Short mmCIF file of N, CA and C in Angstrom, two decimals:
data_model
loop_
_atom_site.label_atom_id
_atom_site.label_comp_id
_atom_site.label_asym_id
_atom_site.label_seq_id
_atom_site.Cartn_x
_atom_site.Cartn_y
_atom_site.Cartn_z
N UNK A 57 205.85 -137.98 -31.74
CA UNK A 57 206.48 -137.55 -30.31
C UNK A 57 207.27 -138.75 -29.78
N UNK A 58 208.15 -138.98 -29.02
CA UNK A 58 208.56 -139.90 -28.35
C UNK A 58 207.52 -140.19 -27.03
N UNK A 59 207.27 -141.57 -26.53
CA UNK A 59 206.44 -141.86 -25.86
C UNK A 59 206.72 -141.07 -24.45
N UNK A 60 207.67 -140.75 -23.85
CA UNK A 60 207.68 -139.95 -22.72
C UNK A 60 207.53 -138.18 -23.21
N UNK A 61 207.20 -137.99 -24.29
CA UNK A 61 206.90 -136.47 -24.47
C UNK A 61 205.36 -136.47 -25.03
N UNK A 62 204.44 -137.80 -24.87
CA UNK A 62 203.28 -137.63 -25.58
C UNK A 62 202.40 -136.65 -24.66
N UNK A 63 202.37 -136.56 -23.60
CA UNK A 63 201.76 -135.73 -22.40
C UNK A 63 202.35 -134.09 -22.27
N UNK A 64 203.53 -133.74 -22.90
CA UNK A 64 204.21 -132.54 -22.52
C UNK A 64 203.54 -131.60 -23.63
N UNK A 65 202.80 -130.72 -22.76
CA UNK A 65 201.71 -129.70 -24.01
C UNK A 65 202.54 -128.99 -24.43
N UNK A 66 203.90 -128.45 -24.26
CA UNK A 66 205.06 -127.62 -25.17
C UNK A 66 205.48 -128.49 -25.99
N UNK A 67 205.79 -129.69 -25.93
CA UNK A 67 206.38 -130.70 -26.94
C UNK A 67 205.43 -130.72 -27.96
N UNK A 68 204.44 -131.18 -27.59
CA UNK A 68 203.06 -131.48 -28.26
C UNK A 68 202.86 -130.29 -29.14
N UNK A 69 202.43 -128.99 -28.81
CA UNK A 69 202.19 -127.73 -29.40
C UNK A 69 203.32 -127.53 -30.47
N UNK A 70 204.52 -127.81 -29.93
CA UNK A 70 205.65 -127.43 -30.99
C UNK A 70 205.60 -128.52 -32.38
N UNK A 71 205.25 -129.47 -31.88
CA UNK A 71 205.21 -130.55 -32.91
C UNK A 71 203.72 -130.41 -34.03
N UNK A 72 202.64 -129.95 -33.40
CA UNK A 72 201.66 -129.74 -34.28
C UNK A 72 201.72 -128.81 -35.17
N UNK A 73 202.66 -127.61 -34.60
CA UNK A 73 202.96 -126.47 -35.21
C UNK A 73 203.86 -126.76 -36.35
N UNK A 74 204.43 -127.58 -36.29
CA UNK A 74 205.09 -127.86 -37.46
C UNK A 74 204.81 -128.79 -38.39
N UNK A 75 203.82 -129.24 -38.08
CA UNK A 75 203.04 -130.44 -39.11
C UNK A 75 201.96 -129.81 -40.04
N UNK A 76 202.17 -130.25 -41.32
CA UNK A 76 201.15 -129.69 -42.10
C UNK A 76 199.68 -130.53 -42.23
N UNK A 77 199.71 -131.90 -41.70
CA UNK A 77 198.47 -132.24 -41.30
C UNK A 77 198.57 -133.72 -39.71
N UNK A 78 197.65 -133.88 -39.48
CA UNK A 78 197.86 -134.72 -38.16
C UNK A 78 196.78 -135.98 -38.33
N UNK A 79 196.90 -136.80 -38.07
CA UNK A 79 195.46 -137.95 -37.66
C UNK A 79 195.63 -137.91 -36.16
N UNK A 80 194.41 -137.71 -35.63
CA UNK A 80 194.02 -138.09 -34.28
C UNK A 80 193.71 -139.30 -34.23
N UNK A 81 194.50 -140.21 -33.26
CA UNK A 81 193.60 -141.34 -33.03
C UNK A 81 193.55 -141.54 -31.39
N UNK A 82 193.10 -140.74 -31.08
CA UNK A 82 192.81 -140.69 -29.37
C UNK A 82 191.53 -140.67 -28.95
N UNK A 83 191.35 -140.84 -27.68
CA UNK A 83 190.09 -140.82 -26.92
C UNK A 83 189.50 -139.41 -27.17
N UNK A 84 188.07 -139.26 -27.26
CA UNK A 84 187.39 -138.24 -27.24
C UNK A 84 187.97 -136.55 -26.66
N UNK A 85 188.26 -136.97 -25.24
CA UNK A 85 188.70 -136.10 -24.69
C UNK A 85 190.16 -135.30 -24.98
N UNK A 86 191.29 -136.28 -25.42
CA UNK A 86 192.21 -136.10 -25.65
C UNK A 86 192.54 -135.65 -26.90
N UNK A 87 191.45 -135.76 -27.87
CA UNK A 87 191.19 -134.97 -29.10
C UNK A 87 190.91 -133.65 -29.14
N UNK A 88 189.74 -133.62 -28.08
CA UNK A 88 189.55 -132.13 -27.89
C UNK A 88 190.44 -131.59 -27.30
N UNK A 89 191.41 -131.88 -26.54
CA UNK A 89 192.45 -130.96 -25.80
C UNK A 89 193.69 -130.53 -26.90
N UNK A 90 193.96 -131.92 -27.76
CA UNK A 90 195.10 -131.41 -28.83
C UNK A 90 194.49 -130.27 -29.85
N UNK A 91 193.10 -130.36 -30.41
CA UNK A 91 192.85 -129.66 -30.87
C UNK A 91 193.01 -128.03 -30.47
N UNK A 92 192.41 -128.02 -28.98
CA UNK A 92 192.41 -126.99 -28.39
C UNK A 92 193.76 -125.94 -28.10
N UNK A 93 194.69 -126.93 -28.15
CA UNK A 93 196.19 -126.51 -28.48
C UNK A 93 196.63 -125.86 -29.89
N UNK A 94 195.93 -126.40 -30.53
CA UNK A 94 196.24 -125.65 -32.11
C UNK A 94 195.04 -124.53 -32.24
N UNK A 95 193.87 -124.45 -31.52
CA UNK A 95 193.16 -123.42 -31.58
C UNK A 95 193.77 -122.19 -30.71
N UNK A 96 194.31 -122.38 -29.52
CA UNK A 96 195.06 -121.34 -28.94
C UNK A 96 196.06 -120.79 -29.30
N UNK A 97 196.92 -121.73 -30.06
CA UNK A 97 198.19 -121.11 -30.87
C UNK A 97 197.72 -120.33 -32.07
N UNK A 98 196.32 -120.37 -32.26
CA UNK A 98 195.95 -119.79 -33.72
C UNK A 98 196.37 -120.12 -35.36
N UNK A 99 196.60 -121.72 -34.73
CA UNK A 99 196.82 -122.59 -36.03
C UNK A 99 195.69 -122.95 -36.91
N UNK A 100 195.52 -122.43 -38.01
CA UNK A 100 194.58 -122.67 -38.73
C UNK A 100 194.95 -123.47 -40.25
N UNK A 101 196.76 -123.87 -40.30
CA UNK A 101 197.35 -124.16 -41.48
C UNK A 101 197.25 -125.96 -41.29
N UNK A 102 197.31 -126.41 -40.09
CA UNK A 102 197.76 -127.72 -40.00
C UNK A 102 196.25 -128.26 -40.15
N UNK A 103 196.18 -129.50 -40.99
CA UNK A 103 194.93 -130.39 -41.26
C UNK A 103 194.90 -131.34 -40.36
N UNK A 104 193.74 -131.40 -39.89
CA UNK A 104 193.45 -132.23 -38.60
C UNK A 104 192.38 -133.39 -39.28
N UNK A 105 192.69 -134.67 -39.13
CA UNK A 105 191.93 -135.63 -39.51
C UNK A 105 191.61 -136.20 -38.11
N UNK A 106 190.24 -136.20 -37.44
CA UNK A 106 190.32 -136.81 -36.04
C UNK A 106 189.30 -137.92 -36.30
N UNK A 107 189.84 -139.21 -35.65
CA UNK A 107 189.30 -140.25 -35.90
C UNK A 107 188.64 -140.55 -34.71
N UNK A 108 188.35 -139.82 -33.52
CA UNK A 108 187.44 -140.02 -32.50
C UNK A 108 185.90 -139.58 -32.61
N UNK A 109 184.84 -139.78 -31.74
CA UNK A 109 183.92 -139.19 -32.26
C UNK A 109 183.77 -137.71 -31.83
N UNK A 110 184.70 -137.22 -31.14
CA UNK A 110 184.41 -135.97 -30.40
C UNK A 110 184.04 -134.96 -31.65
N UNK A 111 184.30 -134.88 -32.75
CA UNK A 111 183.92 -133.64 -33.78
C UNK A 111 183.36 -134.00 -34.49
N UNK A 112 182.64 -135.28 -35.03
CA UNK A 112 181.81 -135.85 -35.94
C UNK A 112 180.66 -135.20 -36.45
N UNK A 113 180.14 -134.64 -34.93
CA UNK A 113 178.79 -134.05 -35.56
C UNK A 113 179.06 -132.36 -35.32
N UNK A 114 180.02 -132.07 -35.15
CA UNK A 114 180.48 -130.24 -34.81
C UNK A 114 180.24 -129.86 -36.08
N UNK A 115 179.37 -128.74 -36.28
CA UNK A 115 179.06 -127.97 -37.60
C UNK A 115 180.42 -127.43 -37.97
N UNK A 116 181.65 -127.04 -37.39
CA UNK A 116 182.63 -126.29 -37.68
C UNK A 116 183.70 -127.10 -38.40
N UNK A 117 183.23 -128.71 -38.26
CA UNK A 117 184.18 -129.79 -38.88
C UNK A 117 183.34 -130.20 -40.16
N UNK A 118 184.27 -130.87 -41.17
CA UNK A 118 183.78 -131.31 -42.15
C UNK A 118 183.91 -132.84 -42.12
N UNK A 119 182.81 -133.62 -42.51
CA UNK A 119 182.46 -134.78 -41.99
C UNK A 119 183.42 -135.85 -43.18
N UNK A 120 184.44 -136.72 -42.82
CA UNK A 120 184.99 -137.39 -44.03
C UNK A 120 184.45 -138.42 -44.79
N UNK A 121 183.38 -138.07 -45.12
CA UNK A 121 182.75 -139.34 -46.22
C UNK A 121 182.52 -138.59 -47.19
N UNK A 122 183.27 -138.88 -48.49
CA UNK A 122 183.07 -137.77 -49.82
C UNK A 122 181.81 -138.49 -50.32
N UNK A 123 181.57 -139.99 -50.09
CA UNK A 123 180.47 -140.51 -50.64
C UNK A 123 178.93 -139.99 -50.26
N UNK A 124 179.22 -139.13 -49.30
CA UNK A 124 177.77 -138.74 -48.61
C UNK A 124 177.19 -138.00 -49.59
N UNK A 125 177.65 -137.23 -50.33
CA UNK A 125 176.52 -136.60 -51.39
C UNK A 125 177.61 -135.94 -52.47
N UNK A 126 177.19 -135.34 -53.49
CA UNK A 126 178.15 -134.78 -54.55
C UNK A 126 178.82 -133.83 -54.15
N UNK A 127 178.62 -132.91 -53.10
CA UNK A 127 179.56 -131.71 -52.54
C UNK A 127 180.55 -132.16 -51.63
N UNK A 128 180.46 -133.49 -50.69
CA UNK A 128 180.90 -133.57 -49.71
C UNK A 128 182.58 -133.76 -50.05
N UNK A 129 183.17 -134.38 -51.17
CA UNK A 129 184.54 -134.51 -51.39
C UNK A 129 185.50 -133.17 -51.81
N UNK A 130 184.46 -132.14 -52.27
CA UNK A 130 184.99 -130.75 -52.28
C UNK A 130 185.25 -130.18 -50.89
N UNK A 131 184.02 -130.33 -50.23
CA UNK A 131 184.14 -129.70 -48.68
C UNK A 131 185.41 -130.56 -47.80
N UNK A 132 185.60 -131.63 -48.26
CA UNK A 132 186.92 -132.23 -47.47
C UNK A 132 187.99 -131.90 -47.79
N UNK A 133 188.21 -131.64 -49.31
CA UNK A 133 189.76 -131.40 -50.05
C UNK A 133 189.74 -129.81 -49.30
N UNK A 134 189.06 -129.01 -49.27
CA UNK A 134 189.35 -127.74 -48.77
C UNK A 134 189.39 -127.34 -47.44
N UNK A 135 188.93 -128.46 -46.23
CA UNK A 135 188.69 -128.21 -45.07
C UNK A 135 190.37 -128.59 -44.30
N UNK A 136 190.36 -127.95 -43.35
CA UNK A 136 191.63 -128.21 -42.25
C UNK A 136 191.12 -128.79 -40.83
N UNK A 137 189.81 -129.13 -40.84
CA UNK A 137 189.25 -129.92 -39.72
C UNK A 137 188.00 -130.67 -40.33
N UNK A 138 188.93 -132.05 -40.60
CA UNK A 138 188.34 -133.25 -40.85
C UNK A 138 187.67 -134.24 -39.78
N UNK A 139 186.50 -134.64 -39.70
CA UNK A 139 186.16 -135.59 -38.83
C UNK A 139 185.87 -136.99 -39.31
N UNK A 140 186.51 -138.15 -38.86
CA UNK A 140 186.81 -139.42 -39.75
C UNK A 140 185.29 -140.29 -38.97
N UNK A 141 184.53 -140.57 -40.06
CA UNK A 141 183.25 -141.26 -39.70
C UNK A 141 183.69 -142.58 -39.18
N UNK A 142 182.90 -143.07 -38.20
CA UNK A 142 183.03 -144.43 -37.52
C UNK A 142 182.71 -145.30 -38.44
N UNK A 143 182.93 -146.48 -38.09
CA UNK A 143 182.58 -147.71 -38.73
C UNK A 143 181.45 -148.06 -38.87
N UNK A 144 180.67 -148.03 -37.89
CA UNK A 144 179.36 -148.31 -38.10
C UNK A 144 178.22 -147.27 -38.70
N UNK A 145 178.55 -145.90 -38.42
CA UNK A 145 177.92 -144.91 -39.16
C UNK A 145 178.12 -145.07 -40.61
N UNK A 146 179.73 -145.27 -40.76
CA UNK A 146 180.10 -145.47 -42.38
C UNK A 146 179.14 -146.35 -43.00
N UNK A 147 178.96 -147.46 -42.72
CA UNK A 147 178.08 -148.88 -43.34
C UNK A 147 176.76 -148.31 -43.11
N UNK A 148 175.96 -147.85 -42.19
CA UNK A 148 174.65 -147.07 -42.31
C UNK A 148 174.59 -146.22 -43.15
N UNK A 149 175.21 -145.19 -43.05
CA UNK A 149 174.71 -143.82 -43.99
C UNK A 149 175.29 -144.55 -45.35
N UNK A 150 176.08 -145.16 -45.59
CA UNK A 150 176.39 -145.44 -47.22
C UNK A 150 175.23 -146.29 -47.73
N UNK A 151 174.65 -147.14 -46.66
CA UNK A 151 173.24 -147.86 -47.25
C UNK A 151 171.93 -146.96 -47.14
N UNK A 152 171.85 -146.35 -46.53
CA UNK A 152 170.43 -145.70 -45.99
C UNK A 152 170.66 -144.10 -46.96
N UNK A 153 171.90 -143.29 -46.83
CA UNK A 153 171.94 -141.90 -47.49
C UNK A 153 171.20 -142.00 -48.84
N UNK A 154 171.57 -143.03 -49.90
CA UNK A 154 171.03 -143.19 -51.12
C UNK A 154 169.22 -142.93 -51.25
N UNK A 155 168.93 -143.98 -50.20
CA UNK A 155 167.57 -144.28 -49.97
C UNK A 155 166.71 -143.22 -49.40
N UNK A 156 167.09 -142.24 -48.63
CA UNK A 156 166.67 -141.21 -48.03
C UNK A 156 166.86 -140.01 -49.15
N UNK A 157 167.77 -139.92 -49.83
CA UNK A 157 167.90 -138.77 -50.90
C UNK A 157 167.04 -139.10 -52.16
N UNK A 158 166.71 -140.71 -52.33
CA UNK A 158 165.83 -140.97 -53.62
C UNK A 158 164.24 -140.72 -53.24
N UNK A 159 164.11 -140.58 -51.71
CA UNK A 159 162.95 -140.27 -51.13
C UNK A 159 162.36 -141.99 -50.87
N UNK A 160 163.04 -142.81 -51.09
CA UNK A 160 162.44 -144.07 -50.68
C UNK A 160 162.38 -144.41 -49.39
N UNK A 161 163.25 -143.84 -48.51
CA UNK A 161 162.88 -143.98 -46.94
C UNK A 161 162.48 -142.70 -46.47
N UNK A 162 161.75 -142.51 -45.86
CA UNK A 162 161.35 -141.43 -45.04
C UNK A 162 162.70 -140.45 -44.12
N UNK A 163 162.96 -139.53 -44.06
CA UNK A 163 164.00 -138.88 -43.42
C UNK A 163 163.67 -139.30 -41.90
N UNK A 164 162.35 -139.25 -41.33
CA UNK A 164 162.36 -139.49 -39.98
C UNK A 164 162.22 -140.79 -39.80
N UNK A 165 162.31 -141.59 -40.51
CA UNK A 165 162.17 -143.22 -40.50
C UNK A 165 162.87 -143.98 -39.25
N UNK A 166 162.02 -144.95 -38.37
CA UNK A 166 162.80 -145.15 -37.32
C UNK A 166 163.31 -146.64 -37.92
N UNK A 167 164.82 -146.19 -37.94
CA UNK A 167 165.62 -147.83 -38.67
C UNK A 167 166.57 -148.29 -37.48
N UNK A 168 166.64 -149.87 -37.50
CA UNK A 168 167.65 -150.31 -36.27
C UNK A 168 168.69 -150.76 -37.12
N UNK A 169 169.76 -150.69 -36.46
CA UNK A 169 171.11 -151.50 -37.15
C UNK A 169 171.48 -152.68 -35.94
N UNK A 170 171.66 -153.83 -36.61
CA UNK A 170 172.03 -155.09 -36.20
C UNK A 170 173.59 -155.10 -36.42
N UNK A 171 174.37 -154.78 -35.72
CA UNK A 171 175.83 -154.95 -35.96
C UNK A 171 176.69 -155.76 -35.25
N UNK A 172 177.97 -156.22 -35.51
CA UNK A 172 178.90 -156.77 -34.87
C UNK A 172 180.41 -156.63 -35.21
N UNK A 173 181.16 -156.19 -34.20
CA UNK A 173 182.58 -156.09 -34.50
C UNK A 173 183.27 -156.60 -33.37
N UNK A 174 184.81 -155.97 -33.35
CA UNK A 174 185.61 -156.54 -32.50
C UNK A 174 185.20 -155.76 -31.10
N UNK A 175 186.24 -156.32 -30.23
CA UNK A 175 186.04 -155.40 -28.92
C UNK A 175 187.02 -154.30 -28.67
N UNK A 176 187.92 -154.11 -29.80
CA UNK A 176 189.09 -152.95 -29.42
C UNK A 176 188.28 -151.60 -29.40
N UNK A 177 187.28 -151.51 -29.87
CA UNK A 177 186.35 -150.13 -30.18
C UNK A 177 186.02 -149.75 -28.84
N UNK A 178 185.87 -150.42 -27.72
CA UNK A 178 185.27 -150.39 -26.70
C UNK A 178 186.49 -149.78 -25.73
N UNK A 179 187.74 -149.50 -26.32
CA UNK A 179 188.76 -148.93 -25.53
C UNK A 179 189.13 -149.96 -24.92
N UNK A 180 190.23 -149.44 -23.75
CA UNK A 180 191.24 -150.16 -22.77
C UNK A 180 190.66 -151.20 -21.91
N UNK A 181 189.45 -150.47 -21.51
CA UNK A 181 188.72 -151.09 -20.42
C UNK A 181 188.04 -152.28 -20.98
N UNK A 182 187.37 -152.41 -21.99
CA UNK A 182 186.88 -153.71 -22.66
C UNK A 182 188.10 -154.44 -23.10
N UNK A 183 189.14 -153.89 -23.47
CA UNK A 183 190.20 -154.83 -23.96
C UNK A 183 190.88 -155.60 -22.93
N UNK A 184 190.64 -154.98 -21.81
CA UNK A 184 191.13 -155.56 -20.51
C UNK A 184 190.42 -156.76 -20.34
N UNK A 185 188.91 -156.85 -20.57
CA UNK A 185 188.08 -157.84 -20.25
C UNK A 185 188.36 -158.71 -20.85
N UNK A 186 188.43 -158.52 -22.14
CA UNK A 186 188.54 -159.85 -23.15
C UNK A 186 190.07 -160.40 -23.37
N UNK A 187 190.79 -159.65 -22.92
CA UNK A 187 192.34 -160.17 -23.15
C UNK A 187 193.04 -160.34 -21.63
N UNK A 188 192.23 -160.41 -20.66
CA UNK A 188 192.54 -160.19 -19.22
C UNK A 188 192.89 -161.91 -18.62
N UNK A 189 193.30 -161.79 -17.47
CA UNK A 189 193.43 -163.20 -17.03
C UNK A 189 192.21 -164.28 -16.91
N UNK A 190 191.06 -163.48 -16.60
CA UNK A 190 189.74 -164.10 -16.28
C UNK A 190 189.27 -164.72 -17.73
N UNK A 191 188.60 -165.82 -17.94
CA UNK A 191 188.01 -165.98 -19.28
C UNK A 191 186.46 -165.10 -19.05
N UNK A 192 186.19 -165.02 -20.70
CA UNK A 192 185.11 -164.26 -20.92
C UNK A 192 184.71 -164.82 -22.32
N UNK A 193 183.31 -164.84 -22.22
CA UNK A 193 182.58 -165.07 -23.46
C UNK A 193 183.16 -164.13 -24.49
N UNK A 194 183.46 -164.49 -25.80
CA UNK A 194 183.84 -163.86 -26.88
C UNK A 194 183.24 -162.79 -27.53
N UNK A 195 181.99 -162.48 -27.23
CA UNK A 195 181.20 -161.63 -27.51
C UNK A 195 180.27 -161.01 -26.60
N UNK A 196 179.66 -159.87 -26.83
CA UNK A 196 178.81 -158.90 -25.95
C UNK A 196 178.12 -158.28 -26.22
N UNK A 197 176.50 -158.04 -25.79
CA UNK A 197 175.75 -156.92 -26.25
C UNK A 197 175.77 -155.49 -25.42
N UNK A 198 175.57 -154.74 -26.53
CA UNK A 198 175.57 -153.17 -25.81
C UNK A 198 174.77 -152.14 -26.61
N UNK A 199 174.59 -151.09 -26.01
CA UNK A 199 174.07 -149.94 -26.86
C UNK A 199 172.40 -150.04 -27.12
N UNK A 200 172.03 -150.77 -26.34
CA UNK A 200 170.12 -151.05 -26.30
C UNK A 200 169.38 -149.81 -26.08
N UNK A 201 170.20 -149.01 -25.20
CA UNK A 201 169.46 -147.90 -24.81
C UNK A 201 169.48 -146.47 -25.31
N UNK A 202 169.91 -146.75 -26.94
CA UNK A 202 170.18 -145.70 -27.75
C UNK A 202 170.81 -144.27 -27.38
N UNK A 203 171.79 -144.80 -26.25
CA UNK A 203 172.51 -143.56 -25.60
C UNK A 203 174.02 -143.92 -26.21
N UNK A 204 174.35 -145.12 -27.48
CA UNK A 204 175.50 -145.19 -27.66
C UNK A 204 176.20 -144.13 -28.33
N UNK A 205 177.45 -143.57 -28.54
CA UNK A 205 177.91 -142.43 -28.90
C UNK A 205 178.17 -142.24 -30.50
N UNK A 206 177.85 -143.56 -31.20
CA UNK A 206 177.79 -143.16 -32.53
C UNK A 206 176.40 -142.90 -32.96
N UNK A 207 175.21 -142.84 -32.26
CA UNK A 207 173.63 -142.79 -32.78
C UNK A 207 173.67 -141.02 -33.30
N UNK A 208 174.52 -140.14 -32.69
CA UNK A 208 174.06 -138.66 -32.97
C UNK A 208 174.66 -138.84 -34.38
N UNK A 209 175.80 -139.31 -34.83
CA UNK A 209 176.44 -139.24 -36.23
C UNK A 209 175.43 -140.16 -37.15
N UNK A 210 174.88 -140.95 -36.80
CA UNK A 210 173.75 -141.81 -37.77
C UNK A 210 172.86 -140.94 -38.06
N UNK A 211 172.02 -140.13 -37.00
CA UNK A 211 170.92 -139.31 -37.65
C UNK A 211 170.83 -138.62 -38.68
#
């Protein structure tokens, strides 16, 4: 959609209805609102791949990680609601899931992730901190409270 129509509900609903597939790269709330437009219109034909965390642990969505297990690829192929895995969870799950499945690591093991990434994942507020007029350290630590939005996806 042209930028002036991005928030126009009628235009958005029409564009979604005409699409075979859409990839949502939106904040969580906006992703939920966009999917609600499809649901309200009874649209089950448009395939939605959501890159936000809004639907990653929703049981009505298929987790878009075909390497997860032998059946996951088929679930994704047949799905019209696919949640795109996050970057940290992808790395974490790719390393730990085979170990859990092989019973080399207990399912309830307390594991820690030490990870480093760029700041763009923190959204516009964090981007403004690092790209703003005030000088800042090029790194920062966060997520120590176990309340980070990727934790449910990694459990």
